[in-house]
mmCIF file of C-alpha atoms in Angstrom:
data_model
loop_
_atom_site.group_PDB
_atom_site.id
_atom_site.type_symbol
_atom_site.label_atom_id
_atom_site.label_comp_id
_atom_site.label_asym_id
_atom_site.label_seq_id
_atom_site.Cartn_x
_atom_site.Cartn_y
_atom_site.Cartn_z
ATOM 1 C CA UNK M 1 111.782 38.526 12.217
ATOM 2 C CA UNK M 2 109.087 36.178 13.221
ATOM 3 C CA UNK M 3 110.769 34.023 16.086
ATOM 4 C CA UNK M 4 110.723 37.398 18.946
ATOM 5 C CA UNK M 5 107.792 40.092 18.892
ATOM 6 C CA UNK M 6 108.279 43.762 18.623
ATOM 7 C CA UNK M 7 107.822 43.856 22.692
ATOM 8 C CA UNK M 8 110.589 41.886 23.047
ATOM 9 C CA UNK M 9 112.964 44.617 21.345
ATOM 10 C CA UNK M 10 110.619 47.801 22.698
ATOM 11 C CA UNK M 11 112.551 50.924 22.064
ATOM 12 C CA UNK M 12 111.350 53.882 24.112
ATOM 13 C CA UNK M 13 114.402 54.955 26.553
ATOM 14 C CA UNK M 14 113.586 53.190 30.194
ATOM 15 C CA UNK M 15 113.973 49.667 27.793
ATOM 16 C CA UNK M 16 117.142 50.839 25.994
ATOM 17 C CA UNK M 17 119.115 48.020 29.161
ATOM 18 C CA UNK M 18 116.607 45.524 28.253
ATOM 19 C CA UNK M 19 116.582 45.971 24.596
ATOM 20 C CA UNK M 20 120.861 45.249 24.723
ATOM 21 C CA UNK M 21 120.354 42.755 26.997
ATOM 22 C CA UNK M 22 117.806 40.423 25.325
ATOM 23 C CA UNK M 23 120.245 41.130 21.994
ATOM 24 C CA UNK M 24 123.031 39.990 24.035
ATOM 25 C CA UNK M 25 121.417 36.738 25.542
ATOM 26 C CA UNK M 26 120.168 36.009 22.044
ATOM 27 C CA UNK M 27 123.336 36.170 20.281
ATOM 28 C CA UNK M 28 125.255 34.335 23.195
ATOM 29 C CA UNK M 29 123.173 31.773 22.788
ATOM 30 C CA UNK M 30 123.916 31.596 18.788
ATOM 31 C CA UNK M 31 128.040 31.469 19.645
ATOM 32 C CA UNK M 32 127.220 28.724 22.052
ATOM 33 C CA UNK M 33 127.929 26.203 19.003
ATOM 34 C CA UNK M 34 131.239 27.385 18.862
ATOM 35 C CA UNK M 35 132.607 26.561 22.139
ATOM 36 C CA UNK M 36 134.476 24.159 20.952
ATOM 37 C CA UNK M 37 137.046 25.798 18.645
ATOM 38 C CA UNK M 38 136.379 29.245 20.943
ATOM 39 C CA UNK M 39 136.322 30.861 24.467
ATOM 40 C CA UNK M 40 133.235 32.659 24.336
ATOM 41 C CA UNK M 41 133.486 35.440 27.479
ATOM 42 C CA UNK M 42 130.865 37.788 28.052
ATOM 43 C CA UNK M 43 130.953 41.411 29.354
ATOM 44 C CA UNK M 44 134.918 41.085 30.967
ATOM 45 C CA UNK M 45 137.272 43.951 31.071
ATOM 46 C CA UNK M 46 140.152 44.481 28.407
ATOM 47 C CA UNK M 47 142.020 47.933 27.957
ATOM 48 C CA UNK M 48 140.030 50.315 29.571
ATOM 49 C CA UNK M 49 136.736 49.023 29.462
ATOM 50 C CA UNK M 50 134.395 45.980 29.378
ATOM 51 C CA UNK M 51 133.366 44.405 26.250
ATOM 52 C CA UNK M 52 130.375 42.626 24.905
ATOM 53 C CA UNK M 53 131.491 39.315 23.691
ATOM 54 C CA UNK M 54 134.769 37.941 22.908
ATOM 55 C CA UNK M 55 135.609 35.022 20.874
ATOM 56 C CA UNK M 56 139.210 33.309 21.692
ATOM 57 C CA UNK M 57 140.094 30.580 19.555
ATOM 58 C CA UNK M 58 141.241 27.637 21.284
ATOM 59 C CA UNK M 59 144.183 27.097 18.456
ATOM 60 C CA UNK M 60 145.881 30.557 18.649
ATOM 61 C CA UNK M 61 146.746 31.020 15.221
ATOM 62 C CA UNK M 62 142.758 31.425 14.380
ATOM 63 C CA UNK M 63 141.027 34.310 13.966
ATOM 64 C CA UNK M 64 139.832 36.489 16.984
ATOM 65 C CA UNK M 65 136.574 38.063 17.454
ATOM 66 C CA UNK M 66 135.152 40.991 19.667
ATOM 67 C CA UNK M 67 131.531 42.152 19.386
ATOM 68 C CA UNK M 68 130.071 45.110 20.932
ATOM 69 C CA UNK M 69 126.635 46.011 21.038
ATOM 70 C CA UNK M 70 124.295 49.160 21.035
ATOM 71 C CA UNK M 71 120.726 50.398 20.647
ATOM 72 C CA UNK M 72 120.053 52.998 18.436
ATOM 73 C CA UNK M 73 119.910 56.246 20.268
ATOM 74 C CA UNK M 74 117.974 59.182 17.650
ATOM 75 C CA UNK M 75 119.330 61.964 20.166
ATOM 76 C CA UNK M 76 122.801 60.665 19.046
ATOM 77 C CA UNK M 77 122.940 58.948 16.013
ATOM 78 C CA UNK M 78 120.702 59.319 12.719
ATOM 79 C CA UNK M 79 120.929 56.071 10.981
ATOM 80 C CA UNK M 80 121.697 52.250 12.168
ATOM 81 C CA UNK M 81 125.100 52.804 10.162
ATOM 82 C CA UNK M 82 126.022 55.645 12.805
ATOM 83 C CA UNK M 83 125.465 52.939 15.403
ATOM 84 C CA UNK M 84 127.488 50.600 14.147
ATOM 85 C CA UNK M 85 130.363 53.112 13.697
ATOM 86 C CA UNK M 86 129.978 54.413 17.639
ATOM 87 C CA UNK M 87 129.984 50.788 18.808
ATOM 88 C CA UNK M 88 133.194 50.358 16.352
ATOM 89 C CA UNK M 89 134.906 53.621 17.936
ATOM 90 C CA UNK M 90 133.574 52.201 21.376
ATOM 91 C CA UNK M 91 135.607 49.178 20.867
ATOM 92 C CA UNK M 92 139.020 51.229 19.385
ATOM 93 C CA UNK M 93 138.874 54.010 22.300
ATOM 94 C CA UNK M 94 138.613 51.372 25.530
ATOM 95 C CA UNK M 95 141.749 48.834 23.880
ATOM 96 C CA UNK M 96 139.054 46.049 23.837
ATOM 97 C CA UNK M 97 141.622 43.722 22.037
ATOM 98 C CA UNK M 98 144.108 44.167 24.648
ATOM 99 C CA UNK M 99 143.393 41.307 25.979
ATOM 100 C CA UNK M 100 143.187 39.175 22.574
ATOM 101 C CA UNK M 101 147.145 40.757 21.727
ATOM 102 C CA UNK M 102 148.181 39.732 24.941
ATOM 103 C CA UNK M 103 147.280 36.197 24.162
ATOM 104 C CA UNK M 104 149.888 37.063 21.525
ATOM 105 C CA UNK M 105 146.783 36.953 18.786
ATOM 106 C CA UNK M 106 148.028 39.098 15.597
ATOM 107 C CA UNK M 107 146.073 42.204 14.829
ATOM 108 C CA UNK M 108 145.837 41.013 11.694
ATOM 109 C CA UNK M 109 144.050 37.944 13.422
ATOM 110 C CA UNK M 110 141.885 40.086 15.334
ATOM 111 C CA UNK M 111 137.988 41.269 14.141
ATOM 112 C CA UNK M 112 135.923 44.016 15.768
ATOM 113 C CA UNK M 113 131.877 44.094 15.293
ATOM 114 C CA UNK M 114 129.456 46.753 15.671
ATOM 115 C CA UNK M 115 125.962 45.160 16.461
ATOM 116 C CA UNK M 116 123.513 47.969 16.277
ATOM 117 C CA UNK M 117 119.330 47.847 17.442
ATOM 118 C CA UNK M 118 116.408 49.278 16.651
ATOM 119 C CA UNK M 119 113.234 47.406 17.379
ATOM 120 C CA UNK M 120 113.853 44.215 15.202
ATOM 121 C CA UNK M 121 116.398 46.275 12.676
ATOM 122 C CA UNK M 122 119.670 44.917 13.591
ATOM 123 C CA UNK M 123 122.473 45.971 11.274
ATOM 124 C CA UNK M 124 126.268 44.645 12.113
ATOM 125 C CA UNK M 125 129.312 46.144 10.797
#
């Protein structure tokens, strides 16, 4: 809350790209710590679609990770929570993990995150 300023997050709609995208860079640069024990992979296709961030682990029997992210549209949603639950159903309908069961990754092994915005709200799900 007091590292980035509300301008950095604006929300009217011609920002909604930049708004994702300065999320995106910022958490990236958070998982870049865990490059050791994970693949981190940005915005690649799996299933039918392209994910935000994916987190392989290096030792296959570890836990998997995919993250998707979204801004908070009012015209669509009416709380953060209904956010998180699109970017969820995002991540279900395009087979993100695909590429994670491939790897031959249990399901089981496998966790899906919603990252939702608004300005600096941020709830994750």
């Amino acid at each position: 809350m007091t590292v980035f300023s509300f301008f950095d997050v604006a929300k009217n709609d011609n920002t909604k790209q930049k708004t994702e995208n300065f999320y995106h860079g910022f958490v990236l640069g958070l998982l870049v710590e865990l490059r050791k024990e994970y693949e981190v992979i940005s915005n690649r296709e799996s299933g039918l679609g392209r994910y935000d961030v994916m987190l392989v682990p290096r030792d296959l029997k570890k836990d998997a990770f995919v993250f998707e992210f979204k801004v908070f549209r009012p015209n669509k949603e009416r709380t953060l929570e209904d956010t998180v639950k699109a970017a969820l159903q995002q991540i279900e309908d395009k087979k993100y993990v695909t590429t994670l069961l491939e790897k031959g990754i249990p399901k089981e092994k496998i966790y899906c995150y919603g990252f939702a915005f608004e300005g600096k709200e941020v709830l994750i799900g």
